[in-house]
Tab-separated table of C-alpha atoms in Angstrom:
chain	number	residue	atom	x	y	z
A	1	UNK	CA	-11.281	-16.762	18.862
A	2	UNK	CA	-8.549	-19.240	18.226
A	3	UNK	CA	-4.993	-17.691	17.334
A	4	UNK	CA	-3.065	-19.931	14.745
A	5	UNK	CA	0.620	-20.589	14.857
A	6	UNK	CA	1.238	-18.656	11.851
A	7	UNK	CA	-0.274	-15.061	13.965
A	8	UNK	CA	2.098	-15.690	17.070
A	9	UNK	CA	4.525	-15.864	14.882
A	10	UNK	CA	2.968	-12.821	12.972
A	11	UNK	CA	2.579	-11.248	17.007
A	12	UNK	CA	6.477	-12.172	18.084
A	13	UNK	CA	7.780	-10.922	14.705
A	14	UNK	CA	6.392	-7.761	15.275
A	15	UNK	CA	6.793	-6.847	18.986
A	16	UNK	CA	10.866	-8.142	18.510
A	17	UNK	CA	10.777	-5.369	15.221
A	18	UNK	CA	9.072	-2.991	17.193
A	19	UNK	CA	12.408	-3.186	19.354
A	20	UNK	CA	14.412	-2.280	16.937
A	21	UNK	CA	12.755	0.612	16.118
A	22	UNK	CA	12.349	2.166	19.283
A	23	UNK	CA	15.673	4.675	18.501
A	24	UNK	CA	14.452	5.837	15.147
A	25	UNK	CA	13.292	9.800	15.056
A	26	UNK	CA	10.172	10.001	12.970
A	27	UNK	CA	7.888	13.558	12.441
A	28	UNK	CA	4.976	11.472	13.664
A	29	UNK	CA	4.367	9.026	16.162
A	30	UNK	CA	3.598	6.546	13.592
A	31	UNK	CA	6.334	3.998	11.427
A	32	UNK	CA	3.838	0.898	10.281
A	33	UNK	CA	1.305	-1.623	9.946
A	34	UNK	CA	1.079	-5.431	9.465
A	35	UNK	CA	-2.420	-7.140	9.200
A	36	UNK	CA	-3.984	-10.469	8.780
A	37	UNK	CA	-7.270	-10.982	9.042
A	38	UNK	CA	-7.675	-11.003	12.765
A	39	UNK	CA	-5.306	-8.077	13.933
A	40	UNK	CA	-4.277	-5.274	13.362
A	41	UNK	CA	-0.883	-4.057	14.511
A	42	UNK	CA	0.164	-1.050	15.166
A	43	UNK	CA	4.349	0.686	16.003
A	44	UNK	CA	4.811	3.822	17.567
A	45	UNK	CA	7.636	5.699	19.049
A	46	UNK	CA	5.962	5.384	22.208
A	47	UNK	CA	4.379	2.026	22.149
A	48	UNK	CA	3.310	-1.283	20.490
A	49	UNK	CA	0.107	-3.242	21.139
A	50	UNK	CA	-2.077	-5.778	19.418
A	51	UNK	CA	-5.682	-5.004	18.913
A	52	UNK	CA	-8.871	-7.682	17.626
A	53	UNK	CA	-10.188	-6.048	14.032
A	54	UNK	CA	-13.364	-5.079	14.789
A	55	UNK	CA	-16.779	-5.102	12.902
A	56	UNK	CA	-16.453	-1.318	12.278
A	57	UNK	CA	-13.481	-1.651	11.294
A	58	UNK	CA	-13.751	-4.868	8.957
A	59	UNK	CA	-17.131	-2.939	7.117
A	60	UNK	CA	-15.382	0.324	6.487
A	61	UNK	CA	-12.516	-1.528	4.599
A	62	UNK	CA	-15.037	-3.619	2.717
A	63	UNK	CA	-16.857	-0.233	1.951
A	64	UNK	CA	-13.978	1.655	0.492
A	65	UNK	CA	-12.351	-1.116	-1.373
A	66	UNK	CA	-15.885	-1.721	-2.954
A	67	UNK	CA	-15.918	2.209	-4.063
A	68	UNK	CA	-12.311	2.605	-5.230
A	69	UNK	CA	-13.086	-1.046	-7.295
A	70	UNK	CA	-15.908	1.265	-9.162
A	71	UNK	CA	-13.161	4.371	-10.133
A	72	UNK	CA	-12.370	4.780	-13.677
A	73	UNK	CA	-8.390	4.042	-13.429
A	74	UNK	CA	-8.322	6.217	-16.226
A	75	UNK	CA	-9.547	9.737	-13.904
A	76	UNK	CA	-6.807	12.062	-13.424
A	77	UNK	CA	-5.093	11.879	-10.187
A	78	UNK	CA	-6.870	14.629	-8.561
A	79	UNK	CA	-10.096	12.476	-8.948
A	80	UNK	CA	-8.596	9.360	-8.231
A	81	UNK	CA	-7.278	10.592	-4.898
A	82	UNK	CA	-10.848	11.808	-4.165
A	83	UNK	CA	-12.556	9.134	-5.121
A	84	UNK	CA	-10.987	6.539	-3.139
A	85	UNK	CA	-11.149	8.351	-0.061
A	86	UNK	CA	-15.099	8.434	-1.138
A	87	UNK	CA	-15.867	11.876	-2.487
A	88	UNK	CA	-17.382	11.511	-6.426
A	89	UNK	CA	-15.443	14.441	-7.356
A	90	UNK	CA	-12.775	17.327	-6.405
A	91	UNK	CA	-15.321	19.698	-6.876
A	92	UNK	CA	-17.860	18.208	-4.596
A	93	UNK	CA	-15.125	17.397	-1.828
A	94	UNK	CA	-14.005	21.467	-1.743
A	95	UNK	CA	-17.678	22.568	-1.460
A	96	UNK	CA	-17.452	20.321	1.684
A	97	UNK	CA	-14.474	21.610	2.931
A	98	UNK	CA	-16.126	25.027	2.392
A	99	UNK	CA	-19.032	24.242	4.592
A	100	UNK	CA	-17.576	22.312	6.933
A	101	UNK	CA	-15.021	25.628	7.392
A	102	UNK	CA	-17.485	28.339	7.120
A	103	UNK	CA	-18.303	29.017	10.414
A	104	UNK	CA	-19.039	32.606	11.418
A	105	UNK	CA	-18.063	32.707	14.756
A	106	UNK	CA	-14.512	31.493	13.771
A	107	UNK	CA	-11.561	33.188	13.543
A	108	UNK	CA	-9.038	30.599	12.321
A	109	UNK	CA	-6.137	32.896	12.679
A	110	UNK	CA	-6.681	32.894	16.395
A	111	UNK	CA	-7.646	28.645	16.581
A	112	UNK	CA	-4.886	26.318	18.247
A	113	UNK	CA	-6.406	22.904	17.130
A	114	UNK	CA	-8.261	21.206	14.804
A	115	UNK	CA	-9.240	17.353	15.064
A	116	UNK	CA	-10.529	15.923	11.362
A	117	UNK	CA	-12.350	12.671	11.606
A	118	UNK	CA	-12.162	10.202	9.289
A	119	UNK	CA	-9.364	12.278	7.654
A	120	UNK	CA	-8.710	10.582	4.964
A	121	UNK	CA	-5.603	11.128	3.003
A	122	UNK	CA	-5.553	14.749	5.043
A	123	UNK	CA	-6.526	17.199	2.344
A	124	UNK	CA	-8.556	18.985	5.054
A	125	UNK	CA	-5.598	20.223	6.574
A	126	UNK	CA	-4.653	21.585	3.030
A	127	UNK	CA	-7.413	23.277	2.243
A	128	UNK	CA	-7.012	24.755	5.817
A	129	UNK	CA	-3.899	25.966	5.278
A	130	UNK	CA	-4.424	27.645	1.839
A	131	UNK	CA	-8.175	28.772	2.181
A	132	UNK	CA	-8.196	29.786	6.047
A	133	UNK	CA	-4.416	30.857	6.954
A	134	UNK	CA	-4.468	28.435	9.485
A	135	UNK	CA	-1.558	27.729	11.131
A	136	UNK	CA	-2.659	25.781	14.489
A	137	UNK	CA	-2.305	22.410	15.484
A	138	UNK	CA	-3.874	19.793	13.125
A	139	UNK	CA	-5.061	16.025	13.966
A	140	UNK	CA	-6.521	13.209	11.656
A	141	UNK	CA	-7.355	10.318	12.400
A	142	UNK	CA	-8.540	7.050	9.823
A	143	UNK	CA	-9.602	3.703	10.591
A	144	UNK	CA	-7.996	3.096	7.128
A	145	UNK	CA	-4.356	2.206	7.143
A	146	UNK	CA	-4.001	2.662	3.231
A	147	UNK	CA	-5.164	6.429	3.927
A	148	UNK	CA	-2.684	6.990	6.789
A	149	UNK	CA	0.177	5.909	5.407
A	150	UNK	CA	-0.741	8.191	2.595
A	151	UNK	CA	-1.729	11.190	4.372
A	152	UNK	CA	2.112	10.533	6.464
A	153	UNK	CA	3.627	10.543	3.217
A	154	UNK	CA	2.065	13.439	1.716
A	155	UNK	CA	2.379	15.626	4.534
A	156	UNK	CA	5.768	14.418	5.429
A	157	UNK	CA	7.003	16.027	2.051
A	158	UNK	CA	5.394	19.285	2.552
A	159	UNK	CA	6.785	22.389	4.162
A	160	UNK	CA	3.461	23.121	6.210
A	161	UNK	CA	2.910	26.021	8.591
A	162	UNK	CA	1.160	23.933	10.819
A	163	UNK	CA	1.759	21.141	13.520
A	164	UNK	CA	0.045	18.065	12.501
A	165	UNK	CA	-0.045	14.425	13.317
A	166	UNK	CA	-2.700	11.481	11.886
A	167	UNK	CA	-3.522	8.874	14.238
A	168	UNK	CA	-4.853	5.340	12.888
A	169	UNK	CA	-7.659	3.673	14.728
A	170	UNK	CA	-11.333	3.624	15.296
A	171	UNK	CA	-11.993	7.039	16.588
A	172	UNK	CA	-14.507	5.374	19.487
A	173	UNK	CA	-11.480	3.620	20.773
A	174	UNK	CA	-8.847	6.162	20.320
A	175	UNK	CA	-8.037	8.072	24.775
A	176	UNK	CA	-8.083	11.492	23.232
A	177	UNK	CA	-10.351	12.420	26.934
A	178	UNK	CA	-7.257	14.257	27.999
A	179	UNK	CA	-6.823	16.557	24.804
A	180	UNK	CA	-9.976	19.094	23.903
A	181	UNK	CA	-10.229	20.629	20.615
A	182	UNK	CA	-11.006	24.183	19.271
A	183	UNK	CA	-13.011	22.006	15.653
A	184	UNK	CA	-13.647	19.092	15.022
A	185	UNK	CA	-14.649	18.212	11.816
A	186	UNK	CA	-16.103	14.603	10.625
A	187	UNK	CA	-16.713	14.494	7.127
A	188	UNK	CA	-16.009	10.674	6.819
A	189	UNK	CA	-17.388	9.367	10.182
A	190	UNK	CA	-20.872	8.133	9.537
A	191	UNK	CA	-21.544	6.651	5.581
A	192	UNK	CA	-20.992	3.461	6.512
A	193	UNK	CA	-23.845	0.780	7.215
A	194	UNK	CA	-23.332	-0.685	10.823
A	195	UNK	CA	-26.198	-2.975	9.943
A	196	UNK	CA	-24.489	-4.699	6.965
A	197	UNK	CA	-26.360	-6.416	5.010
A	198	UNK	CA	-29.428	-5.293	6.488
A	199	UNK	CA	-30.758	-1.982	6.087
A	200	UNK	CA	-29.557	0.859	8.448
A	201	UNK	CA	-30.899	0.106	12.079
A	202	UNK	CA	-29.706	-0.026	15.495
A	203	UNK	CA	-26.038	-1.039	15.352
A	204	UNK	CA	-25.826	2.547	12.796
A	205	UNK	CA	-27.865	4.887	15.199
A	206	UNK	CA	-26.318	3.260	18.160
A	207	UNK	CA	-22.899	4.301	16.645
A	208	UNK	CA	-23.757	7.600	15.274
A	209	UNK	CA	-24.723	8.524	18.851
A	210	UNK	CA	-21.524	7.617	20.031
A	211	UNK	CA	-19.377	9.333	17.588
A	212	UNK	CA	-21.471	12.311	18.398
A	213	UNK	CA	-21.031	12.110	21.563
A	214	UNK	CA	-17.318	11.904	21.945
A	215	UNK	CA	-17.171	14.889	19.347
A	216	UNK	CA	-19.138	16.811	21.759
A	217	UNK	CA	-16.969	15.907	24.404
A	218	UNK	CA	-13.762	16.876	22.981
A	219	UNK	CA	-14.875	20.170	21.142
A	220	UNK	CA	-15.102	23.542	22.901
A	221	UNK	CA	-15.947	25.568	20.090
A	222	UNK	CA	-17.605	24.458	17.028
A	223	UNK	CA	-18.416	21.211	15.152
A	224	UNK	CA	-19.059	20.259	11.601
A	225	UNK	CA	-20.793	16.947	10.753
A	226	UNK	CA	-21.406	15.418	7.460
A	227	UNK	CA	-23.902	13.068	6.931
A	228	UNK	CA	-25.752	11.325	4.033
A	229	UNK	CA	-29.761	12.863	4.725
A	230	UNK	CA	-32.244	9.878	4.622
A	231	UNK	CA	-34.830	11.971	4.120
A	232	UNK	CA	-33.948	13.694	0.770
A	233	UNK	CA	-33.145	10.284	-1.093
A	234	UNK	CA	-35.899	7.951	-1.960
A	235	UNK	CA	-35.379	4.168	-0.571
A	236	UNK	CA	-35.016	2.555	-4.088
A	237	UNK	CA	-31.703	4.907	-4.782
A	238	UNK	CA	-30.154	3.950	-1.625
A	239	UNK	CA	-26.993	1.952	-1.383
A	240	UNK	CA	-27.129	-0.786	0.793
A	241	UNK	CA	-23.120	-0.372	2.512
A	242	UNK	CA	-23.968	3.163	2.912
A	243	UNK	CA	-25.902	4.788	6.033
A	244	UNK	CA	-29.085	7.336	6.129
A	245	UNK	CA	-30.028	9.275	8.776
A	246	UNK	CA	-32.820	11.323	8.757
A	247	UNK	CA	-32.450	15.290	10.114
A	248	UNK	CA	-34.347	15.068	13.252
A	249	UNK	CA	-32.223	11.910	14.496
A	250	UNK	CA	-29.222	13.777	14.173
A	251	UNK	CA	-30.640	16.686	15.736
A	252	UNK	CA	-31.633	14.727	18.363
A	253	UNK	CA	-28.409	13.292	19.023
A	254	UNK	CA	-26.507	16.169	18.767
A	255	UNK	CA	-29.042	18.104	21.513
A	256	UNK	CA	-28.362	14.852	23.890
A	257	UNK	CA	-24.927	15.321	23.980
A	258	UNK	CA	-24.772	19.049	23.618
A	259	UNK	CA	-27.183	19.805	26.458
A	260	UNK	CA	-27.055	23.848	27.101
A	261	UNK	CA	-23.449	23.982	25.460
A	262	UNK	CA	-25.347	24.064	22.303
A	263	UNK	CA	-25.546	27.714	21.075
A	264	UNK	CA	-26.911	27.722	17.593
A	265	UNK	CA	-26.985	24.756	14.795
A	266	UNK	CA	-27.373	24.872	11.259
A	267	UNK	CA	-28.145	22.053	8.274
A	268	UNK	CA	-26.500	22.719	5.312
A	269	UNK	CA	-27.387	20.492	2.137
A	270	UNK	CA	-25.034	21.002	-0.547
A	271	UNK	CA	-25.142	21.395	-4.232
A	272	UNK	CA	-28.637	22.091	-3.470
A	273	UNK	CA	-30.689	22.372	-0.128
A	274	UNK	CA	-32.846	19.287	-1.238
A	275	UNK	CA	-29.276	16.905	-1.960
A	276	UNK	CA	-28.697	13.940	0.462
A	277	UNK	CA	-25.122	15.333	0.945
A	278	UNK	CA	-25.814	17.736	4.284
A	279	UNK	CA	-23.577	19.377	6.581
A	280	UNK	CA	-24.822	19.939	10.106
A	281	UNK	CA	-22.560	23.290	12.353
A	282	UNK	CA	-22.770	23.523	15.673
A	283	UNK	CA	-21.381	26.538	17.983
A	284	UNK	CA	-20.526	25.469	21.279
A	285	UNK	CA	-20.200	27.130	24.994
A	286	UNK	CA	-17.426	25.902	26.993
C-alpha cells in the first residue's frame, strides 16, 4: 500500500501532537482519534501508534452508518441512542441486558470485573450499575470511534460507583492475555457479515471462532454471547451486511474453546424462543 504525502503529513502531525499531550491527566487512557481512509490513529497517556484499517474494521463502519442512515431523526433520544448503536428499540436492548445478566451462579455484589464487547456507547455498564448493584471494575471496548468517544463522554459526566475504562480497537487485536475477567459479555461482536457482499461463509465462521475463543480465554467465570440465529429466520428475510449462525456452530465453537472448563450452557431466544435474536450463557471452571 502506497502512503501519500498528504498521510505523512497526517502521521507527523499527529505523533508531534501526541507530544504535547503526554502531561495532560485524563480519567481514561484515551484523548482522540484522527482517520483517513487508510489509518487509524490512536493517543493515549501511555502511548501512540499507527495501525492499517482493517477489513473488519472498514465493514463494521459501513454496517452501522448504513443502520443509523435508516433511523427516523424524528425518534426520541432514547431510541436514537439505541438505534445507532444497532438495537431496534430500548425495550428490546434491556431484555438483552437482562439475559445477558441473568446468570444464576452470579453474585454481582461479590464480581471484580466485567469486560463488554462491542460496548457500544456503554449502557451495559448502566444497566449494571442500577439493575445488579455492581460496583466492580468495568471494560468496553468498540471498534467504533463515534461510540467511544461517546461512551467517554457519557461516563465521564457521571458519578459512577464503579471503575471503568473503554478501549477502541478490534477486540482480536487488542493484548488483554495478561488481564482475565470475572464476565464477559458480547452483545455487539458477531452481526456483521465478514463475507461482504457475499453471503455469510468462511471469513464470518473463521472470525466468530476467534472471538470465541479469546472470550474463553480471558473469562473465568461466565460468558454471555449474542448472536443473530440462522436457523429461526428464513433466507429471503435475511440482510445481506448482517451475519447468521446457526445453533449447533456456535455450540460447536464454544465446546472447542471451552474444553472441560465448560460447566453448563444455555440458548436463550428472546421476545420469543423461536426469534433470531438468541443469547447463548456459559458457566465456566477456572
Amino acid at each position: 500500500m502506497t502512503v501519500t504525502d498528504s498521510e505523512l503529513i497526517l502521521l507527523v502531525f499527529c505523533l508531534s501532537f501526541s507530544v504535547l499531550v503526554q502531561d495532560i491527566s485524563l480519567t481514561h487512557e484515551y484523548i482522540g482519534i484522527i482517520t483517513n481512509q487508510h489509518y487509524m490513529v490512536y493517543f493515549g497517556m501511555k502511548n501512540n501508534f499507527l495501525t492499517p484499517m482493517s477489513n473488519i474494521t472498514h465493514l463494521t463502519e459501513e454496517f452501522y452508518q448504513q443502520r443509523q442512515e435508516a433511523v427516523d431523526p424524528s425518534n426520541s433520544p432514547e431510541m436514537l441512542e439505541a438505534s445507532y448503536v444497532g438495537w431496534s428499540s430500548v425495550a428490546v436492548q434491556l431484555e438483552a441486558f437482562e439475559i445477558a445478566t441473568n446468570l444464576s451462579w452470579i453474585n454481582w455484589d461479590e464480581n471484580t470485573s466485567v469486560l463488554d464487547v462491542g460496548c457500544g456507547y456503554g449502557r451495559l455498564l448502566d444497566f449494571l450499575i442500577s439493575r445488579k448493584s455492581y460496583q466492580g471494575k468495568y471494560s468496553g471496548i468498540d471498534i467504533i470511534p463515534e461510540f467511544i468517544e461517546k461512551a467517554i463522554q457519557i461516563h465521564n459526566n457521571e458519578s459512577e460507583k464503579t471503575e471503568s475504562q473503554f478501549l477502541l480497537g478490534d477486540f482480536l487485536e487488542q493484548t488483554l492475555d495478561k488481564e482475565k475477567f470475572d464476565v464477559i459479555i458480547c452483545l455487539g461482536g458477531l452481526g456483521v457479515n465478514q463475507d461482504y457482499p457475499e453471503p455469510v461463509g468462511q471469513k464470518s465462521l473463521e472470525y466468530a471462532q476467534k472471538l470465541i475463543s479469546k472470550i474463553v480465554h480471558l473469562s473465568t467465570v461466565a460468558i454471555s454471547l449474542y448472536f443473530p440465529n440462522a436457523d429461526q429466520i428464513l433466507t429471503t428475510k435475511r440482510k445481506p451486511r448482517m451475519a447468521y449462525y446457526k445453533r449447533s456452530d456456535i455450540e460447536k465453537m464454544l465446546l472447542d474453546a471451552c474444553g472441560q472448563r465448560c460447566q453448563d450452557m444455555k440458548f436463550n431466544s428472546y421476545p420469543t424462543q423461536k426469534d433470531r435474536r438468541t443469547i447463548v450463557q456459559v458457566r465456566l471452571s477456572n
